[in-house]
Structures are given as C-alpha cells and as structure tokens.
GROMACS .gro file of C-alpha atoms in nm:
model
  310
    1MET     CA    1   3.687  -4.094  -3.623
    2THR     CA    2   3.970  -4.340  -3.484
    3VAL     CA    3   4.200  -4.267  -3.184
    4PHE     CA    4   4.521  -4.206  -3.442
    5ALA     CA    5   4.307  -3.957  -3.663
    6ARG     CA    6   4.187  -3.744  -3.360
    7PHE     CA    7   4.522  -3.739  -3.233
    8LEU     CA    8   4.636  -3.643  -3.565
    9GLY     CA    9   4.382  -3.355  -3.609
   10GLU     CA   10   4.453  -3.197  -3.253
   11LYS     CA   11   4.830  -3.193  -3.342
   12ALA     CA   12   4.740  -3.041  -3.715
   13GLU     CA   13   4.536  -2.775  -3.558
   14ARG     CA   14   4.791  -2.680  -3.266
   15TYR     CA   15   5.074  -2.669  -3.572
   16ILE     CA   16   4.855  -2.408  -3.766
   17GLU     CA   17   4.773  -2.212  -3.460
   18LEU     CA   18   5.162  -2.214  -3.394
   19ARG     CA   19   5.246  -2.107  -3.734
   20GLN     CA   20   4.988  -1.842  -3.778
   21SER     CA   21   5.104  -1.718  -3.429
   22LEU     CA   22   5.428  -1.659  -3.600
   23GLY     CA   23   5.290  -1.416  -3.879
   24TYR     CA   24   5.237  -1.662  -4.148
   25SER     CA   25   4.897  -1.658  -4.351
   26PHE     CA   26   4.956  -2.068  -4.346
   27SER     CA   27   4.587  -2.088  -4.532
   28LYS     CA   28   4.685  -2.321  -4.810
   29GLN     CA   29   4.918  -2.532  -4.584
   30ALA     CA   30   4.638  -2.574  -4.346
   31GLY     CA   31   4.377  -2.690  -4.601
   32THR     CA   32   4.662  -2.957  -4.715
   33LEU     CA   33   4.692  -3.061  -4.317
   34ARG     CA   34   4.314  -3.088  -4.269
   35ALA     CA   35   4.300  -3.271  -4.588
   36PHE     CA   36   4.567  -3.538  -4.452
   37VAL     CA   37   4.364  -3.563  -4.150
   38ARG     CA   38   4.047  -3.673  -4.348
   39TYR     CA   39   4.246  -3.894  -4.572
   40VAL     CA   40   4.380  -4.073  -4.274
   41GLU     CA   41   4.028  -4.084  -4.082
   42ARG     CA   42   3.837  -4.229  -4.424
   43ALA     CA   43   4.146  -4.497  -4.495
   44GLN     CA   44   4.118  -4.605  -4.116
   45LEU     CA   45   4.472  -4.578  -4.075
   46ASP     CA   46   4.669  -4.656  -3.740
   47ALA     CA   47   4.952  -4.473  -3.592
   48PRO     CA   48   5.229  -4.388  -3.650
   49ALA     CA   49   5.247  -4.145  -3.920
   50THR     CA   50   5.473  -4.293  -4.174
   51ARG     CA   51   5.626  -4.221  -4.513
   52THR     CA   52   5.408  -4.444  -4.706
   53MET     CA   53   5.107  -4.276  -4.557
   54ALA     CA   54   5.245  -3.919  -4.688
   55LEU     CA   55   5.335  -4.044  -5.001
   56ASP     CA   56   4.981  -4.204  -5.083
   57PHE     CA   57   4.813  -3.918  -4.962
   58VAL     CA   58   5.034  -3.661  -5.205
   59LEU     CA   59   4.985  -3.915  -5.493
   60SER     CA   60   4.595  -3.943  -5.423
   61PHE     CA   61   4.578  -3.593  -5.579
   62GLY     CA   62   4.642  -3.502  -5.958
   63GLY     CA   63   4.805  -3.211  -6.064
   64ALA     CA   64   5.161  -3.073  -6.146
   65ALA     CA   65   5.486  -3.204  -5.987
   66ASN     CA   66   5.527  -2.855  -5.830
   67SER     CA   67   5.197  -2.906  -5.652
   68ARG     CA   68   5.297  -3.280  -5.521
   69ALA     CA   69   5.639  -3.116  -5.410
   70THR     CA   70   5.432  -2.863  -5.210
   71ARG     CA   71   5.192  -3.103  -5.048
   72HIS     CA   72   5.472  -3.314  -4.949
   73GLY     CA   73   5.695  -3.030  -4.813
   74VAL     CA   74   5.408  -2.929  -4.578
   75LEU     CA   75   5.391  -3.301  -4.454
   76SER     CA   76   5.746  -3.303  -4.385
   77ARG     CA   77   5.762  -3.009  -4.169
   78PHE     CA   78   5.435  -3.139  -3.983
   79TYR     CA   79   5.604  -3.483  -3.915
   80GLU     CA   80   5.878  -3.282  -3.800
   81TYR     CA   81   5.650  -3.122  -3.529
   82LEU     CA   82   5.447  -3.467  -3.482
   83ALA     CA   83   5.749  -3.644  -3.391
   84VAL     CA   84   5.777  -3.449  -3.046
   85TYR     CA   85   5.473  -3.618  -2.922
   86ASP     CA   86   5.526  -3.945  -3.120
   87ALA     CA   87   5.873  -4.067  -3.136
   88GLN     CA   88   5.764  -4.338  -3.356
   89THR     CA   89   5.663  -4.066  -3.660
   90GLU     CA   90   5.874  -4.162  -3.961
   91THR     CA   91   6.112  -3.876  -4.106
   92LEU     CA   92   5.996  -3.747  -4.450
   93GLU     CA   93   6.276  -3.757  -4.721
   94ARG     CA   94   6.301  -3.407  -4.861
   95ARG     CA   95   6.371  -3.470  -5.234
   96VAL     CA   96   6.089  -3.738  -5.313
   97PHE     CA   97   5.896  -3.494  -5.518
   98PRO     CA   98   6.162  -3.279  -5.712
   99ARG     CA   99   6.018  -2.954  -5.820
  100SER     CA  100   6.024  -2.867  -6.189
  101ARG     CA  101   6.183  -2.513  -6.234
  102ALA     CA  102   6.051  -2.485  -6.603
  103ILE     CA  103   5.836  -2.163  -6.611
  104PRO     CA  104   5.626  -2.159  -6.890
  105PRO     CA  105   5.691  -1.854  -7.107
  106PRO     CA  106   5.444  -1.574  -7.140
  107ARG     CA  107   5.204  -1.482  -7.416
  108ILE     CA  108   5.213  -1.154  -7.509
  109LEU     CA  109   4.904  -1.039  -7.666
  110SER     CA  110   4.909  -0.782  -7.973
  111GLU     CA  111   4.681  -0.461  -7.930
  112SER     CA  112   4.439  -0.660  -8.193
  113GLU     CA  113   4.430  -0.939  -7.971
  114LEU     CA  114   4.356  -0.806  -7.654
  115ALA     CA  115   4.083  -0.609  -7.834
  116SER     CA  116   3.964  -0.946  -7.941
  117LEU     CA  117   3.973  -1.102  -7.587
  118ILE     CA  118   3.776  -0.794  -7.425
  119ASP     CA  119   3.518  -0.745  -7.702
  120ALA     CA  120   3.455  -1.170  -7.678
  121CYS     CA  121   3.358  -1.114  -7.294
  122ALA     CA  122   2.974  -0.995  -7.407
  123ARG     CA  123   2.966  -1.354  -7.578
  124ILE     CA  124   3.016  -1.571  -7.265
  125SER     CA  125   2.672  -1.497  -7.100
  126PRO     CA  126   2.402  -1.312  -7.314
  127ASP     CA  127   2.140  -1.357  -7.063
  128ILE     CA  128   2.363  -1.214  -6.776
  129PRO     CA  129   2.506  -0.903  -6.926
  130LEU     CA  130   2.695  -0.819  -6.577
  131ARG     CA  131   2.902  -1.135  -6.588
  132GLY     CA  132   3.052  -1.030  -6.918
  133ARG     CA  133   3.090  -0.681  -6.829
  134THR     CA  134   3.283  -0.791  -6.509
  135MET     CA  135   3.531  -1.014  -6.739
  136ALA     CA  136   3.605  -0.704  -6.971
  137THR     CA  137   3.635  -0.485  -6.667
  138LEU     CA  138   3.855  -0.703  -6.493
  139ILE     CA  139   4.077  -0.811  -6.797
  140GLY     CA  140   4.091  -0.448  -6.895
  141LEU     CA  141   4.210  -0.349  -6.532
  142LEU     CA  142   4.493  -0.660  -6.549
  143ALA     CA  143   4.626  -0.530  -6.876
  144SER     CA  144   4.644  -0.179  -6.777
  145SER     CA  145   4.784  -0.203  -6.414
  146GLY     CA  146   4.970  -0.510  -6.395
  147LEU     CA  147   4.807  -0.637  -6.094
  148ARG     CA  148   4.814  -0.984  -6.000
  149SER     CA  149   4.470  -1.171  -6.105
  150GLY     CA  150   4.443  -1.247  -5.712
  151GLU     CA  151   4.493  -0.927  -5.621
  152VAL     CA  152   4.204  -0.773  -5.831
  153VAL     CA  153   3.954  -1.021  -5.706
  154ARG     CA  154   4.021  -0.948  -5.345
  155LEU     CA  155   3.977  -0.562  -5.419
  156ASP     CA  156   3.691  -0.410  -5.183
  157ARG     CA  157   3.455  -0.102  -5.289
  158THR     CA  158   3.650   0.077  -5.037
  159ASP     CA  159   3.997  -0.002  -5.179
  160VAL     CA  160   3.898   0.134  -5.547
  161ASP     CA  161   3.907   0.546  -5.525
  162LEU     CA  162   3.717   0.651  -5.830
  163THR     CA  163   3.779   1.011  -5.742
  164ASN     CA  164   4.187   1.009  -5.728
  165GLY     CA  165   4.217   0.691  -5.964
  166VAL     CA  166   4.403   0.501  -5.711
  167LEU     CA  167   4.382   0.126  -5.609
  168LEU     CA  168   4.449   0.000  -5.240
  169VAL     CA  169   4.603  -0.336  -5.288
  170GLN     CA  170   4.616  -0.541  -4.960
  171LYS     CA  171   4.835  -0.823  -4.854
  172THR     CA  172   5.000  -0.857  -5.198
  173LYS     CA  173   5.216  -1.168  -5.276
  174PHE     CA  174   5.468  -1.038  -5.001
  175ARG     CA  175   5.201  -0.952  -4.734
  176LYS     CA  176   5.217  -0.567  -4.813
  177ASP     CA  177   4.969  -0.319  -4.879
  178CYS     CA  178   5.047  -0.078  -5.171
  179LEU     CA  179   4.876   0.184  -5.396
  180VAL     CA  180   4.829   0.166  -5.746
  181PRO     CA  181   4.742   0.456  -5.956
  182VAL     CA  182   4.551   0.375  -6.270
  183HIS     CA  183   4.517   0.579  -6.593
  184THR     CA  184   4.206   0.796  -6.650
  185THR     CA  185   4.073   0.554  -6.915
  186THR     CA  186   4.095   0.290  -6.679
  187GLN     CA  187   3.932   0.485  -6.407
  188ALA     CA  188   3.667   0.598  -6.658
  189ALA     CA  189   3.589   0.192  -6.693
  190LEU     CA  190   3.600   0.143  -6.362
  191ARG     CA  191   3.289   0.394  -6.309
  192HIS     CA  192   3.119   0.236  -6.566
  193TYR     CA  193   3.122  -0.111  -6.435
  194VAL     CA  194   3.010   0.037  -6.101
  195ARG     CA  195   2.705   0.168  -6.262
  196GLU     CA  196   2.616  -0.158  -6.409
  197ARG     CA  197   2.714  -0.374  -6.141
  198ASP     CA  198   2.531  -0.162  -5.875
  199THR     CA  199   2.207  -0.149  -6.110
  200ALA     CA  200   2.233  -0.522  -6.134
  201PHE     CA  201   2.280  -0.588  -5.767
  202PRO     CA  202   2.144  -0.260  -5.558
  203GLN     CA  203   2.207  -0.475  -5.242
  204PRO     CA  204   2.504  -0.676  -5.278
  205LYS     CA  205   2.583  -0.965  -5.077
  206ASP     CA  206   2.958  -0.864  -4.962
  207GLN     CA  207   3.173  -0.555  -5.018
  208ALA     CA  208   3.365  -0.696  -5.324
  209PHE     CA  209   3.416  -0.495  -5.613
  210PHE     CA  210   3.395  -0.738  -5.850
  211LEU     CA  211   3.094  -0.928  -5.846
  212SER     CA  212   2.983  -1.289  -5.984
  213SER     CA  213   2.635  -1.355  -6.152
  214ARG     CA  214   2.537  -1.428  -5.787
  215GLY     CA  215   2.601  -1.108  -5.657
  216ASN     CA  216   2.888  -1.198  -5.421
  217ARG     CA  217   3.281  -1.184  -5.479
  218LEU     CA  218   3.416  -1.306  -5.809
  219SER     CA  219   3.624  -1.613  -5.700
  220ALA     CA  220   3.946  -1.697  -5.849
  221THR     CA  221   3.798  -2.038  -6.002
  222GLY     CA  222   3.521  -1.790  -6.136
  223LEU     CA  223   3.768  -1.566  -6.314
  224LYS     CA  224   3.949  -1.888  -6.438
  225ASN     CA  225   3.668  -2.053  -6.584
  226GLY     CA  226   3.522  -1.723  -6.742
  227PHE     CA  227   3.878  -1.625  -6.874
  228ALA     CA  228   3.900  -1.971  -7.024
  229GLU     CA  229   3.550  -1.892  -7.207
  230VAL     CA  230   3.654  -1.544  -7.324
  231ARG     CA  231   3.973  -1.671  -7.451
  232LYS     CA  232   3.788  -1.993  -7.668
  233PHE     CA  233   3.562  -1.710  -7.819
  234ALA     CA  234   3.834  -1.476  -7.889
  235GLY     CA  235   3.994  -1.768  -8.083
  236LEU     CA  236   4.307  -1.750  -7.867
  237ASP     CA  237   4.307  -2.105  -7.762
  238ASP     CA  238   4.554  -2.185  -8.055
  239GLY     CA  239   4.914  -2.212  -8.027
  240LYS     CA  240   5.067  -2.114  -7.702
  241PRO     CA  241   4.840  -2.102  -7.372
  242LEU     CA  242   4.718  -1.782  -7.227
  243ARG     CA  243   4.686  -1.719  -6.880
  244PRO     CA  244   4.540  -1.429  -6.679
  245HIS     CA  245   4.896  -1.381  -6.565
  246ASP     CA  246   5.019  -1.297  -6.885
  247LEU     CA  247   4.854  -0.966  -6.906
  248ARG     CA  248   5.093  -0.882  -6.612
  249HIS     CA  249   5.361  -0.953  -6.836
  250ARG     CA  250   5.230  -0.775  -7.113
  251PHE     CA  251   5.186  -0.466  -6.909
  252ALA     CA  252   5.561  -0.495  -6.804
  253VAL     CA  253   5.694  -0.550  -7.152
  254THR     CA  254   5.483  -0.283  -7.288
  255ARG     CA  255   5.607  -0.027  -7.045
  256LEU     CA  256   5.972  -0.144  -7.110
  257SER     CA  257   5.905  -0.097  -7.493
  258LEU     CA  258   5.784   0.238  -7.463
  259TRP     CA  259   6.096   0.311  -7.265
  260HIS     CA  260   6.342   0.173  -7.529
  261GLN     CA  261   6.147   0.386  -7.778
  262GLN     CA  262   6.172   0.690  -7.570
  263ARG     CA  263   6.577   0.619  -7.541
  264ALA     CA  264   6.517   0.634  -7.153
  265ASN     CA  265   6.764   0.469  -6.925
  266VAL     CA  266   6.575   0.136  -6.873
  267GLN     CA  267   6.819   0.022  -6.605
  268ALA     CA  268   6.787   0.319  -6.377
  269LEU     CA  269   6.387   0.323  -6.426
  270LEU     CA  270   6.368  -0.087  -6.348
  271PRO     CA  271   6.345  -0.011  -5.956
  272LEU     CA  272   6.037   0.208  -6.003
  273LEU     CA  273   5.896  -0.030  -6.225
  274ALA     CA  274   5.949  -0.310  -5.986
  275THR     CA  275   5.801  -0.090  -5.660
  276TYR     CA  276   5.493  -0.055  -5.907
  277LEU     CA  277   5.452  -0.428  -5.961
  278GLY     CA  278   5.481  -0.515  -5.615
  279HIS     CA  279   5.817  -0.695  -5.646
  280ALA     CA  280   6.056  -0.768  -5.356
  281SER     CA  281   6.373  -0.693  -5.570
  282TYR     CA  282   6.394  -0.503  -5.904
  283SER     CA  283   6.593  -0.823  -6.037
  284ASP     CA  284   6.287  -0.997  -6.052
  285THR     CA  285   6.136  -0.737  -6.285
  286ALA     CA  286   6.440  -0.798  -6.490
  287TYR     CA  287   6.303  -1.131  -6.592
  288TYR     CA  288   6.037  -0.918  -6.830
  289LEU     CA  289   6.333  -0.776  -7.039
  290THR     CA  290   6.322  -1.137  -7.205
  291GLY     CA  291   5.952  -1.116  -7.238
  292SER     CA  292   5.945  -1.066  -7.613
  293VAL     CA  293   6.101  -1.097  -7.929
  294ASP     CA  294   6.019  -0.744  -8.027
  295LEU     CA  295   6.136  -0.619  -7.693
  296LEU     CA  296   6.471  -0.816  -7.754
  297ALA     CA  297   6.505  -0.671  -8.091
  298MET     CA  298   6.445  -0.329  -7.931
  299ALA     CA  299   6.709  -0.356  -7.679
  300ALA     CA  300   6.977  -0.509  -7.905
  301GLU     CA  301   6.933  -0.251  -8.164
  302ARG     CA  302   6.937   0.024  -7.927
  303ALA     CA  303   7.276  -0.138  -7.760
  304PHE     CA  304   7.419  -0.161  -8.116
  305LEU     CA  305   7.334   0.186  -8.192
  306ASP     CA  306   7.485   0.305  -7.849
  307GLY     CA  307   7.795   0.126  -7.875
  308GLY     CA  308   7.836   0.272  -8.219
  309ALA     CA  309   7.776   0.619  -8.108
  310ALA     CA  310   8.039   0.554  -7.832
   0.00000   0.00000   0.00000
C-alpha cells in the first residue's frame, strides 16, 4: 500500500466513525469511501486528493446518473474533512453530476396480473420448492401490506407475530420502528410459509424470516433476481417495467380506490395511510393519488358529482 493510500484509508475510517457517532447509519457511504481507497491503491496514485482522481473513480462505475451523483457527493464531503489534514486537497464541484429528477411511473398490476405473478413463482426453481414458496409469500406480503422490499427481507422471526397478525418493522427508511398489522389471509399465508420453511431448514443459519435456497437470509439481490425470473414467467416483461416497489404503489392505490368507492373523506384519511406506510409526511402519500388512470377517473367523477350536489 502506498503512503498516500494508507493516509487516505486512515482518514476515511476516522471520518466513517465520526459520521456514525453522530447517529448516521452511513453504511453505503462507508462502502463508497473504502472503494475509493482501494481505487487509489490499485492505481498507485499520489497525494493530494484531486478533482480528477474523484471524477475518474466515480466514472469507473456504471449505473444511473443519480448513482454517480451520490458517490460524488460522498467524496465531496469527505474531501472537505480531508482538507483539514492536507491543505492541498482540492475542493470538488457539487454539480458535476446533476441528478435526474425523473421518477419512473409505477406499474399498477390488475388482480389477474398479480395472481399470474404469484402463480409463476412455482416455476422458477422446480427442484427447490422453497425458493418459489419464498418468492410467492414475499410478493403476497408486499402486495397486501405495502411494505418496502428492503423492510421485508430484513424481517427476523421474532419480528413476525403470527398469533396477533402484527409485524415489527425495524429501522424503516426514516430509521424508525413501527408495528404493521396484516390481514388474516396474509397471516394464514405466512403460517403456511413457516411450516414449509422449517421443514426444509429445521436448523436455519440465522434468524431471518425469509430464507434463501441455502438456508440463510434472502438478500436484496436474491429478491431482485428472483423477482425478475418470476416476472418473465408471468409474461409481465412486455411494456412498462415492473419493480418490487410497484407492489407498494399498488397497495396504496387499491386502498385509495376503495375509499373513493366508499365515498370516504380521502383527504382526512391520508394521514392514516401515511402513518401505516411509514411516510415522514402525508404529502408524500398524496403522490399515490396520481398512481393510476382508474384512480384519477374515480376521483374526477366524484369531484364532479360532489360539485353538482353542492
């Protein structure tokens, strides 16, 4: 390891410890900084830390524009810290990699499409039945609860209360813990999964609720790859892309549609849905009002009728 790489590595670890001591998770950012140190070491680069060094590192990765902007932002703040110890450290320009604000529109599955997606799970690994059962149960839970996919794969066995039908979701997107009730049909599906899971792995390798085909926790990558296979078997690869997160959108849109059908006060109920979904503000939940053509049409028709009645 070069002298500069060793210096950079020491300062990176100190910086990571500092940010974590302030209450930040900082796990992904720590990974970026450690990868930067390895990049400097492999390239045998010398001090000081320069703009070109940071740009070359960021561009060495593929991915979307937002990913590059995020990595560059992590380095920018680290460079500010590093400048305290090496005055020759160059200042990074904040807007070298502008973020894309375009959010891909969600794909809201119909009831038949969701059923096809779940049915297709049995086809992904015929020789390993638990893999298909895991995907089917997980997809059903995402669709029926509105949880984020990351929250589901992080569930431990002790987080799932099958007696009362309540899930403990720890460290949500906003680093909070919350209790999420599930429907009795979801509760029954989870019980069925537990029986199959425990038969396949009577002595699991960890306390994860959802297991991979190897008996350890199903990873985010495992979910992503499995979901892609299921989507293909279900014939849902044509047209608008389908992501696991779209099932969260579907849950919200379905709930809002039901409230409109019941002629409930949707604006008054939005804070309740926001609390259930774990949003920081109910205005974030209002985004789902534009989630589907059917929902928009329903809301427009109701507004017209309510206006006419007035």
